[in-house]
Structures are given as structure tokens and as C-alpha cells.
Amino acid sequence: MKLLRFGPKGNEKPGLRDQDGVLRDLSGFLPDLTSATLGKATLARLAELDPKQLPAVAEPVRMAPIVADIGKLICVGLNYSDHAAESGMAVPAEPVLFTKATSSIIGCNDPVVLPRGSVKSDWEVELGVVIGARARYVEIEDALDYVAGYCVVNDLSEREYQLERGGQWDKGKGCDTFGPVGPYLVTADEVPDPQNLDMWLEVNGKRFQAGNTRTMVFGVAHLVSYISRFMTLNPGDVISTGTPPGVGLGQKPEPVYLKPGDQMRLGIDGLGEQRQTVHAWNPELIDG
């Protein structure tokens, strides 16, 4: 299933995209798509519904963050060896972990607002893994049983804040609007091999990133197992698994960074596309 949330901020509803591409309203069956509704039993009941019996939703409509109460957005750095090389960093022996503030999370097509004074904001298309069951010290062979589904994430990054302001990546990763997720939570049964998904990102119509999840240093099962050793993963948590090469920081002869008016378009096969317009600092675009 392609599950989603739609509607204006504060009035979001749950929905699904049926096999004919029609957006359907799930709110008569489910109050919202939350951490409490990602368990296997609820997903199984949703799968038994006849989408044609659900109300169709007129489009266009805002696509909201895919889970109403994402508890943690945990990211993996340098998880593609060629991206590590373009960043001038070594391939890590163990996964590099950092977090994005939940205040960075937005709908997949919401405005991206540059931090005040930012000159080094960058893009990163990534596979997101949505946790569906509490995971603690999970073995690799069991790890995918804890996954509710997958999504697209744009792990936007302010490189000056990340790399030049005292060594804490979180400062460059958690800026407001720097965590677009969605448009869909595609349930795990529709993604039989998360290590064979093409992914891409364009800025102003130019393709900068084109990769495949098969080239991850640490695969999805490894990451779920590894992270569960250091913190409990709860339903609704999202793991953003790293980006392939082609980020702005790695462009030659000089880096290319986002500026107001830029248009980003990105996607992963089977998981949908995102589109964002970049804006100068404007808190009304964040809070509105």
C-alpha cells in the first residue's frame, strides 16, 4: 500500500493512493496515520479494504509528513563509499549516526526555507525506513520484521553549520524545513528488496544525483540492527539511510549550493517523488 497524509497544517487526514493513482480518504476508517497505527495488525486490516469504497479526494492537495508523530529521525552519514570520497572523508568502519530535529520535518512538497544567512545549503536524496514495531537489540536476520515501510527523504544540510561550526553535524542537519519526507509510506510488502532501488535528484532540471541502494556500505537490515543496540527504535521512528554521490558539496571545480528560487525534484523507484522550492529566510513559510 501507498499510505499518506494530506491536507493543510493542523487538519491533515490519512489516505492512500490506489492502484489507479486515485487519492482515497482513510479518515472514516482511521483517525490518522500515527505511531500507534503502524503495527502489523492495523496494516493488515488496511490491506483488506477495497480502495474503491473509500471517498476519492480532489487534487491538488498538500501532502503532509507521512506519520503524524515521528518520534526520531535518525540519519546515517557517509553510507555510500563514492559519496564519502566526494566529501573527502574515509568510508566508516561502523555506521555514522546523527539526528535531525523533528522540527525539521515537513511535507514532501512544502517550501524549503534557508536558515538566516545560509550560503552552503545542500541536498541529499535518501531512502527512509519507517519503523513499525519496537526494536531493541535486534539481530540482523530479524531486522526487516520491524520495518513498517519505506519513504523518500531529502536530508537537506547546511554544510558550513555541519562542518565548520565546531564539529557537530546536527547543527547543519536540523534546520527548520530540512527534513521533507514522503509523499508515501510504502508498506514493506511492496518493497521486497530495499537494496535494489534506483534514486535520483535534480536541481532546476539538472540531474545531480543518480544512484541505487545496492551500493550502500551498510544495508537496511544492518542499520536497523546496529541502531537498536544504542537506542530503542519505536514505531513511527524514521531512519534516513544515506545518500549517493552528486551532492552540491562534491561538485567540481567548485561546490554548488542552494539559493532562493531553486527547484528540487527527487525520487526513489516505487516510493514516489518530491518537489520543493527554495526560499530565503521567512518564518511565515515555516509556521504558516
PDB file of N, CA and C in Angstrom, residues 92-182:
ATOM      1  N   PRO A  92      33.439   4.854   6.682  1.00  0.00           N
ATOM      2  CA  PRO A  92      33.480   4.491   8.103  1.00  0.00           C
ATOM      3  C   PRO A  92      33.492   2.982   8.322  1.00  0.00           C
ATOM      4  N   ALA A  93      34.147   2.578   9.404  1.00  0.00           N
ATOM      5  CA  ALA A  93      34.168   1.165   9.773  1.00  0.00           C
ATOM      6  C   ALA A  93      32.838   0.733  10.385  1.00  0.00           C
ATOM      7  N   GLU A  94      32.138   1.651  10.999  1.00  0.00           N
ATOM      8  CA  GLU A  94      30.806   1.424  11.539  1.00  0.00           C
ATOM      9  C   GLU A  94      29.913   2.573  11.088  1.00  0.00           C
ATOM     10  N   PRO A  95      28.602   2.383  11.086  1.00  0.00           N
ATOM     11  CA  PRO A  95      27.719   3.462  10.664  1.00  0.00           C
ATOM     12  C   PRO A  95      27.912   4.736  11.488  1.00  0.00           C
ATOM     13  N   VAL A  96      27.950   5.863  10.790  1.00  0.00           N
ATOM     14  CA  VAL A  96      27.985   7.178  11.426  1.00  0.00           C
ATOM     15  C   VAL A  96      26.540   7.614  11.645  1.00  0.00           C
ATOM     16  N   LEU A  97      26.168   7.900  12.880  1.00  0.00           N
ATOM     17  CA  LEU A  97      24.793   8.250  13.211  1.00  0.00           C
ATOM     18  C   LEU A  97      24.694   9.695  13.670  1.00  0.00           C
ATOM     19  N   PHE A  98      23.630  10.354  13.264  1.00  0.00           N
ATOM     20  CA  PHE A  98      23.287  11.670  13.796  1.00  0.00           C
ATOM     21  C   PHE A  98      21.772  11.793  13.717  1.00  0.00           C
ATOM     22  N   THR A  99      21.234  12.829  14.319  1.00  0.00           N
ATOM     23  CA  THR A  99      19.789  13.021  14.295  1.00  0.00           C
ATOM     24  C   THR A  99      19.440  14.342  13.631  1.00  0.00           C
ATOM     25  N   LYS A 100      18.253  14.370  13.044  1.00  0.00           N
ATOM     26  CA  LYS A 100      17.658  15.610  12.585  1.00  0.00           C
ATOM     27  C   LYS A 100      16.540  15.964  13.561  1.00  0.00           C
ATOM     28  N   ALA A 101      16.474  17.222  13.955  1.00  0.00           N
ATOM     29  CA  ALA A 101      15.409  17.650  14.857  1.00  0.00           C
ATOM     30  C   ALA A 101      14.055  17.367  14.213  1.00  0.00           C
ATOM     31  N   THR A 102      13.094  16.906  15.024  1.00  0.00           N
ATOM     32  CA  THR A 102      11.774  16.652  14.461  1.00  0.00           C
ATOM     33  C   THR A 102      11.124  17.946  13.960  1.00  0.00           C
ATOM     34  N   SER A 103      11.587  19.098  14.443  1.00  0.00           N
ATOM     35  CA  SER A 103      11.079  20.377  13.937  1.00  0.00           C
ATOM     36  C   SER A 103      11.519  20.656  12.516  1.00  0.00           C
ATOM     37  N   SER A 104      12.432  19.842  11.977  1.00  0.00           N
ATOM     38  CA  SER A 104      12.848  19.994  10.573  1.00  0.00           C
ATOM     39  C   SER A 104      11.895  19.286   9.614  1.00  0.00           C
ATOM     40  N   ILE A 105      11.028  18.406  10.141  1.00  0.00           N
ATOM     41  CA  ILE A 105      10.212  17.544   9.288  1.00  0.00           C
ATOM     42  C   ILE A 105       9.077  18.335   8.649  1.00  0.00           C
ATOM     43  N   ILE A 106       8.930  18.190   7.329  1.00  0.00           N
ATOM     44  CA  ILE A 106       7.862  18.842   6.578  1.00  0.00           C
ATOM     45  C   ILE A 106       7.287  17.864   5.562  1.00  0.00           C
ATOM     46  N   GLY A 107       6.180  18.269   4.939  1.00  0.00           N
ATOM     47  CA  GLY A 107       5.635  17.504   3.840  1.00  0.00           C
ATOM     48  C   GLY A 107       6.566  17.546   2.641  1.00  0.00           C
ATOM     49  N   CYS A 108       6.392  16.583   1.756  1.00  0.00           N
ATOM     50  CA  CYS A 108       7.381  16.375   0.693  1.00  0.00           C
ATOM     51  C   CYS A 108       7.469  17.526  -0.293  1.00  0.00           C
ATOM     52  N   ASN A 109       6.414  18.321  -0.431  1.00  0.00           N
ATOM     53  CA  ASN A 109       6.426  19.428  -1.382  1.00  0.00           C
ATOM     54  C   ASN A 109       6.314  20.786  -0.700  1.00  0.00           C
ATOM     55  N   ASP A 110       6.450  20.814   0.613  1.00  0.00           N
ATOM     56  CA  ASP A 110       6.381  22.074   1.344  1.00  0.00           C
ATOM     57  C   ASP A 110       7.588  22.951   1.012  1.00  0.00           C
ATOM     58  N   PRO A 111       7.495  24.266   1.246  1.00  0.00           N
ATOM     59  CA  PRO A 111       8.635  25.148   0.974  1.00  0.00           C
ATOM     60  C   PRO A 111       9.848  24.784   1.820  1.00  0.00           C
ATOM     61  N   VAL A 112      11.023  24.828   1.208  1.00  0.00           N
ATOM     62  CA  VAL A 112      12.291  24.719   1.925  1.00  0.00           C
ATOM     63  C   VAL A 112      12.798  26.129   2.161  1.00  0.00           C
ATOM     64  N   VAL A 113      13.029  26.460   3.422  1.00  0.00           N
ATOM     65  CA  VAL A 113      13.426  27.815   3.809  1.00  0.00           C
ATOM     66  C   VAL A 113      14.869  27.782   4.303  1.00  0.00           C
ATOM     67  N   LEU A 114      15.736  28.542   3.654  1.00  0.00           N
ATOM     68  CA  LEU A 114      17.136  28.567   4.049  1.00  0.00           C
ATOM     69  C   LEU A 114      17.295  29.263   5.396  1.00  0.00           C
ATOM     70  N   PRO A 115      18.185  28.743   6.246  1.00  0.00           N
ATOM     71  CA  PRO A 115      18.456  29.449   7.504  1.00  0.00           C
ATOM     72  C   PRO A 115      18.954  30.867   7.230  1.00  0.00           C
ATOM     73  N   ARG A 116      18.728  31.741   8.177  1.00  0.00           N
ATOM     74  CA  ARG A 116      19.152  33.133   8.014  1.00  0.00           C
ATOM     75  C   ARG A 116      20.661  33.202   7.753  1.00  0.00           C
ATOM     76  N   GLY A 117      21.050  33.815   6.630  1.00  0.00           N
ATOM     77  CA  GLY A 117      22.463  33.972   6.302  1.00  0.00           C
ATOM     78  C   GLY A 117      23.123  32.758   5.680  1.00  0.00           C
ATOM     79  N   SER A 118      22.377  31.692   5.433  1.00  0.00           N
ATOM     80  CA  SER A 118      22.976  30.469   4.882  1.00  0.00           C
ATOM     81  C   SER A 118      23.519  30.693   3.478  1.00  0.00           C
ATOM     82  N   VAL A 119      24.719  30.168   3.219  1.00  0.00           N
ATOM     83  CA  VAL A 119      25.302  30.204   1.869  1.00  0.00           C
ATOM     84  C   VAL A 119      25.774  28.821   1.419  1.00  0.00           C
ATOM     85  N   LYS A 120      25.612  27.789   2.256  1.00  0.00           N
ATOM     86  CA  LYS A 120      26.118  26.462   1.900  1.00  0.00           C
ATOM     87  C   LYS A 120      25.073  25.372   2.164  1.00  0.00           C
ATOM     88  N   SER A 121      23.828  25.647   1.811  1.00  0.00           N
ATOM     89  CA  SER A 121      22.785  24.629   1.978  1.00  0.00           C
ATOM     90  C   SER A 121      22.787  23.671   0.794  1.00  0.00           C
ATOM     91  N   ASP A 122      22.581  22.396   1.072  1.00  0.00           N
ATOM     92  CA  ASP A 122      22.835  21.323   0.111  1.00  0.00           C
ATOM     93  C   ASP A 122      21.674  20.327   0.149  1.00  0.00           C
ATOM     94  N   TRP A 123      21.652  19.446  -0.825  1.00  0.00           N
ATOM     95  CA  TRP A 123      20.597  18.451  -0.991  1.00  0.00           C
ATOM     96  C   TRP A 123      21.144  17.044  -0.799  1.00  0.00           C
ATOM     97  N   GLU A 124      20.281  16.083  -0.452  1.00  0.00           N
ATOM     98  CA  GLU A 124      20.674  14.673  -0.345  1.00  0.00           C
ATOM     99  C   GLU A 124      19.422  13.801  -0.454  1.00  0.00           C
ATOM    100  N   VAL A 125      19.255  13.087  -1.551  1.00  0.00           N
ATOM    101  CA  VAL A 125      18.157  12.138  -1.656  1.00  0.00           C
ATOM    102  C   VAL A 125      18.525  10.874  -0.879  1.00  0.00           C
ATOM    103  N   GLU A 126      17.577  10.362  -0.084  1.00  0.00           N
ATOM    104  CA  GLU A 126      17.866   9.207   0.750  1.00  0.00           C
ATOM    105  C   GLU A 126      16.641   8.299   0.873  1.00  0.00           C
ATOM    106  N   LEU A 127      16.904   7.021   1.088  1.00  0.00           N
ATOM    107  CA  LEU A 127      15.863   6.057   1.419  1.00  0.00           C
ATOM    108  C   LEU A 127      15.552   6.158   2.903  1.00  0.00           C
ATOM    109  N   GLY A 128      14.270   6.388   3.220  1.00  0.00           N
ATOM    110  CA  GLY A 128      13.834   6.393   4.609  1.00  0.00           C
ATOM    111  C   GLY A 128      13.203   5.059   4.981  1.00  0.00           C
ATOM    112  N   VAL A 129      13.488   4.598   6.183  1.00  0.00           N
ATOM    113  CA  VAL A 129      12.959   3.347   6.713  1.00  0.00           C
ATOM    114  C   VAL A 129      12.058   3.687   7.899  1.00  0.00           C
ATOM    115  N   VAL A 130      10.789   3.325   7.812  1.00  0.00           N
ATOM    116  CA  VAL A 130       9.821   3.647   8.864  1.00  0.00           C
ATOM    117  C   VAL A 130       9.649   2.426   9.766  1.00  0.00           C
ATOM    118  N   ILE A 131       9.916   2.614  11.039  1.00  0.00           N
ATOM    119  CA  ILE A 131       9.837   1.519  11.997  1.00  0.00           C
ATOM    120  C   ILE A 131       8.376   1.257  12.375  1.00  0.00           C
ATOM    121  N   GLY A 132       8.011  -0.033  12.448  1.00  0.00           N
ATOM    122  CA  GLY A 132       6.637  -0.400  12.755  1.00  0.00           C
ATOM    123  C   GLY A 132       6.452  -1.120  14.075  1.00  0.00           C
ATOM    124  N   ALA A 133       7.551  -1.548  14.706  1.00  0.00           N
ATOM    125  CA  ALA A 133       7.461  -2.256  15.982  1.00  0.00           C
ATOM    126  C   ALA A 133       8.688  -1.921  16.814  1.00  0.00           C
ATOM    127  N   ARG A 134       8.521  -1.931  18.114  1.00  0.00           N
ATOM    128  CA  ARG A 134       9.643  -1.581  18.995  1.00  0.00           C
ATOM    129  C   ARG A 134      10.814  -2.524  18.768  1.00  0.00           C
ATOM    130  N   ALA A 135      11.976  -1.949  18.540  1.00  0.00           N
ATOM    131  CA  ALA A 135      13.179  -2.726  18.223  1.00  0.00           C
ATOM    132  C   ALA A 135      14.279  -2.384  19.226  1.00  0.00           C
ATOM    133  N   ARG A 136      14.777  -3.435  19.870  1.00  0.00           N
ATOM    134  CA  ARG A 136      15.836  -3.252  20.866  1.00  0.00           C
ATOM    135  C   ARG A 136      16.748  -4.471  20.795  1.00  0.00           C
ATOM    136  N   TYR A 137      18.025  -4.271  20.492  1.00  0.00           N
ATOM    137  CA  TYR A 137      18.993  -5.356  20.326  1.00  0.00           C
ATOM    138  C   TYR A 137      18.476  -6.409  19.345  1.00  0.00           C
ATOM    139  N   VAL A 138      18.140  -5.951  18.172  1.00  0.00           N
ATOM    140  CA  VAL A 138      17.573  -6.813  17.136  1.00  0.00           C
ATOM    141  C   VAL A 138      18.702  -7.473  16.340  1.00  0.00           C
ATOM    142  N   GLU A 139      18.543  -8.734  16.034  1.00  0.00           N
ATOM    143  CA  GLU A 139      19.514  -9.426  15.189  1.00  0.00           C
ATOM    144  C   GLU A 139      19.284  -9.055  13.719  1.00  0.00           C
ATOM    145  N   ILE A 140      20.363  -9.057  12.935  1.00  0.00           N
ATOM    146  CA  ILE A 140      20.275  -8.642  11.534  1.00  0.00           C
ATOM    147  C   ILE A 140      19.249  -9.485  10.779  1.00  0.00           C
ATOM    148  N   GLU A 141      19.232 -10.777  11.019  1.00  0.00           N
ATOM    149  CA  GLU A 141      18.338 -11.658  10.264  1.00  0.00           C
ATOM    150  C   GLU A 141      16.860 -11.393  10.585  1.00  0.00           C
ATOM    151  N   ASP A 142      16.596 -10.715  11.694  1.00  0.00           N
ATOM    152  CA  ASP A 142      15.218 -10.399  12.077  1.00  0.00           C
ATOM    153  C   ASP A 142      14.853  -8.942  11.826  1.00  0.00           C
ATOM    154  N   ALA A 143      15.810  -8.140  11.414  1.00  0.00           N
ATOM    155  CA  ALA A 143      15.643  -6.685  11.444  1.00  0.00           C
ATOM    156  C   ALA A 143      14.513  -6.191  10.556  1.00  0.00           C
ATOM    157  N   LEU A 144      14.346  -6.763   9.379  1.00  0.00           N
ATOM    158  CA  LEU A 144      13.323  -6.259   8.465  1.00  0.00           C
ATOM    159  C   LEU A 144      11.906  -6.532   8.967  1.00  0.00           C
ATOM    160  N   ASP A 145      11.759  -7.442   9.942  1.00  0.00           N
ATOM    161  CA  ASP A 145      10.440  -7.691  10.524  1.00  0.00           C
ATOM    162  C   ASP A 145       9.938  -6.486  11.310  1.00  0.00           C
ATOM    163  N   TYR A 146      10.836  -5.570  11.646  1.00  0.00           N
ATOM    164  CA  TYR A 146      10.479  -4.392  12.438  1.00  0.00           C
ATOM    165  C   TYR A 146      10.191  -3.173  11.565  1.00  0.00           C
ATOM    166  N   VAL A 147      10.233  -3.354  10.264  1.00  0.00           N
ATOM    167  CA  VAL A 147      10.046  -2.244   9.329  1.00  0.00           C
ATOM    168  C   VAL A 147       8.605  -2.217   8.846  1.00  0.00           C
ATOM    169  N   ALA A 148       7.932  -1.073   9.029  1.00  0.00           N
ATOM    170  CA  ALA A 148       6.568  -0.916   8.505  1.00  0.00           C
ATOM    171  C   ALA A 148       6.583  -0.582   7.026  1.00  0.00           C
ATOM    172  N   GLY A 149       7.579   0.195   6.600  1.00  0.00           N
ATOM    173  CA  GLY A 149       7.630   0.588   5.194  1.00  0.00           C
ATOM    174  C   GLY A 149       8.765   1.542   4.923  1.00  0.00           C
ATOM    175  N   TYR A 150       8.702   2.133   3.732  1.00  0.00           N
ATOM    176  CA  TYR A 150       9.806   2.948   3.231  1.00  0.00           C
ATOM    177  C   TYR A 150       9.269   4.246   2.641  1.00  0.00           C
ATOM    178  N   CYS A 151      10.156   5.244   2.572  1.00  0.00           N
ATOM    179  CA  CYS A 151       9.755   6.541   2.043  1.00  0.00           C
ATOM    180  C   CYS A 151      10.965   7.249   1.455  1.00  0.00           C
ATOM    181  N   VAL A 152      10.705   8.358   0.789  1.00  0.00           N
ATOM    182  CA  VAL A 152      11.753   9.242   0.288  1.00  0.00           C
ATOM    183  C   VAL A 152      12.034  10.306   1.345  1.00  0.00           C
ATOM    184  N   VAL A 153      13.310  10.609   1.549  1.00  0.00           N
ATOM    185  CA  VAL A 153      13.734  11.684   2.444  1.00  0.00           C
ATOM    186  C   VAL A 153      14.710  12.575   1.689  1.00  0.00           C
ATOM    187  N   ASN A 154      14.577  13.892   1.847  1.00  0.00           N
ATOM    188  CA  ASN A 154      15.601  14.831   1.390  1.00  0.00           C
ATOM    189  C   ASN A 154      16.329  15.307   2.641  1.00  0.00           C
ATOM    190  N   ASP A 155      17.541  14.798   2.839  1.00  0.00           N
ATOM    191  CA  ASP A 155      18.333  15.151   4.021  1.00  0.00           C
ATOM    192  C   ASP A 155      19.095  16.451   3.725  1.00  0.00           C
ATOM    193  N   LEU A 156      18.364  17.550   3.728  1.00  0.00           N
ATOM    194  CA  LEU A 156      18.991  18.844   3.477  1.00  0.00           C
ATOM    195  C   LEU A 156      20.027  19.151   4.552  1.00  0.00           C
ATOM    196  N   SER A 157      21.090  19.831   4.143  1.00  0.00           N
ATOM    197  CA  SER A 157      22.237  20.030   5.026  1.00  0.00           C
ATOM    198  C   SER A 157      22.841  21.410   4.792  1.00  0.00           C
ATOM    199  N   GLU A 158      23.089  22.133   5.874  1.00  0.00           N
ATOM    200  CA  GLU A 158      23.839  23.385   5.764  1.00  0.00           C
ATOM    201  C   GLU A 158      25.293  23.040   6.069  1.00  0.00           C
ATOM    202  N   ARG A 159      26.138  23.028   5.026  1.00  0.00           N
ATOM    203  CA  ARG A 159      27.488  22.476   5.166  1.00  0.00           C
ATOM    204  C   ARG A 159      28.386  23.325   6.069  1.00  0.00           C
ATOM    205  N   GLU A 160      28.224  24.638   6.064  1.00  0.00           N
ATOM    206  CA  GLU A 160      29.026  25.450   6.980  1.00  0.00           C
ATOM    207  C   GLU A 160      28.696  25.094   8.423  1.00  0.00           C
ATOM    208  N   TYR A 161      27.397  25.008   8.732  1.00  0.00           N
ATOM    209  CA  TYR A 161      26.994  24.666  10.087  1.00  0.00           C
ATOM    210  C   TYR A 161      27.453  23.257  10.443  1.00  0.00           C
ATOM    211  N   GLN A 162      27.383  22.353   9.477  1.00  0.00           N
ATOM    212  CA  GLN A 162      27.710  20.954   9.714  1.00  0.00           C
ATOM    213  C   GLN A 162      29.200  20.733   9.937  1.00  0.00           C
ATOM    214  N   LEU A 163      30.025  21.390   9.118  1.00  0.00           N
ATOM    215  CA  LEU A 163      31.444  21.047   9.053  1.00  0.00           C
ATOM    216  C   LEU A 163      32.381  22.124   9.593  1.00  0.00           C
ATOM    217  N   GLU A 164      31.893  23.336   9.742  1.00  0.00           N
ATOM    218  CA  GLU A 164      32.792  24.438  10.092  1.00  0.00           C
ATOM    219  C   GLU A 164      32.417  25.147  11.384  1.00  0.00           C
ATOM    220  N   ARG A 165      31.447  24.607  12.112  1.00  0.00           N
ATOM    221  CA  ARG A 165      30.956  25.316  13.293  1.00  0.00           C
ATOM    222  C   ARG A 165      31.099  24.482  14.570  1.00  0.00           C
ATOM    223  N   GLY A 166      32.227  23.768  14.676  1.00  0.00           N
ATOM    224  CA  GLY A 166      32.510  23.115  15.934  1.00  0.00           C
ATOM    225  C   GLY A 166      32.336  21.608  15.952  1.00  0.00           C
ATOM    226  N   GLY A 167      32.075  21.008  14.814  1.00  0.00           N
ATOM    227  CA  GLY A 167      32.151  19.556  14.716  1.00  0.00           C
ATOM    228  C   GLY A 167      30.891  18.788  15.020  1.00  0.00           C
ATOM    229  N   GLN A 168      29.767  19.438  15.231  1.00  0.00           N
ATOM    230  CA  GLN A 168      28.520  18.720  15.481  1.00  0.00           C
ATOM    231  C   GLN A 168      27.656  18.755  14.222  1.00  0.00           C
ATOM    232  N   TRP A 169      27.482  17.608  13.583  1.00  0.00           N
ATOM    233  CA  TRP A 169      26.699  17.553  12.346  1.00  0.00           C
ATOM    234  C   TRP A 169      25.262  18.024  12.555  1.00  0.00           C
ATOM    235  N   ASP A 170      24.721  17.775  13.748  1.00  0.00           N
ATOM    236  CA  ASP A 170      23.316  18.104  13.977  1.00  0.00           C
ATOM    237  C   ASP A 170      23.005  19.568  13.668  1.00  0.00           C
ATOM    238  N   LYS A 171      23.966  20.462  13.907  1.00  0.00           N
ATOM    239  CA  LYS A 171      23.720  21.883  13.691  1.00  0.00           C
ATOM    240  C   LYS A 171      23.420  22.193  12.233  1.00  0.00           C
ATOM    241  N   GLY A 172      23.973  21.422  11.316  1.00  0.00           N
ATOM    242  CA  GLY A 172      23.724  21.653   9.907  1.00  0.00           C
ATOM    243  C   GLY A 172      22.617  20.798   9.331  1.00  0.00           C
ATOM    244  N   LYS A 173      22.071  19.911  10.135  1.00  0.00           N
ATOM    245  CA  LYS A 173      21.084  18.958   9.639  1.00  0.00           C
ATOM    246  C   LYS A 173      19.669  19.220  10.135  1.00  0.00           C
ATOM    247  N   GLY A 174      19.533  19.893  11.267  1.00  0.00           N
ATOM    248  CA  GLY A 174      18.235  20.013  11.900  1.00  0.00           C
ATOM    249  C   GLY A 174      17.519  21.322  11.674  1.00  0.00           C
ATOM    250  N   CYS A 175      17.962  22.117  10.689  1.00  0.00           N
ATOM    251  CA  CYS A 175      17.331  23.405  10.445  1.00  0.00           C
ATOM    252  C   CYS A 175      15.863  23.216  10.067  1.00  0.00           C
ATOM    253  N   ASP A 176      15.045  24.205  10.389  1.00  0.00           N
ATOM    254  CA  ASP A 176      13.636  24.151  10.021  1.00  0.00           C
ATOM    255  C   ASP A 176      13.485  23.891   8.527  1.00  0.00           C
ATOM    256  N   THR A 177      12.577  23.011   8.176  1.00  0.00           N
ATOM    257  CA  THR A 177      12.220  22.589   6.807  1.00  0.00           C
ATOM    258  C   THR A 177      13.279  21.710   6.148  1.00  0.00           C
ATOM    259  N   PHE A 178      14.303  21.276   6.862  1.00  0.00           N
ATOM    260  CA  PHE A 178      15.382  20.497   6.254  1.00  0.00           C
ATOM    261  C   PHE A 178      15.130  18.988   6.308  1.00  0.00           C
ATOM    262  N   GLY A 179      13.849  18.582   6.534  1.00  0.00           N
ATOM    263  CA  GLY A 179      13.537  17.157   6.564  1.00  0.00           C
ATOM    264  C   GLY A 179      12.268  16.795   5.826  1.00  0.00           C
ATOM    265  N   PRO A 180      12.170  17.081   4.521  1.00  0.00           N
ATOM    266  CA  PRO A 180      10.989  16.627   3.772  1.00  0.00           C
ATOM    267  C   PRO A 180      10.920  15.097   3.736  1.00  0.00           C
ATOM    268  N   VAL A 181       9.750  14.542   4.038  1.00  0.00           N
ATOM    269  CA  VAL A 181       9.539  13.092   3.983  1.00  0.00           C
ATOM    270  C   VAL A 181       8.269  12.805   3.187  1.00  0.00           C
ATOM    271  N   GLY A 182       8.274  11.698   2.469  1.00  0.00           N
ATOM    272  CA  GLY A 182       7.094  11.306   1.691  1.00  0.00           C
ATOM    273  C   GLY A 182       7.370  11.393   0.199  1.00  0.00           C
TER     274      GLY A 182
END
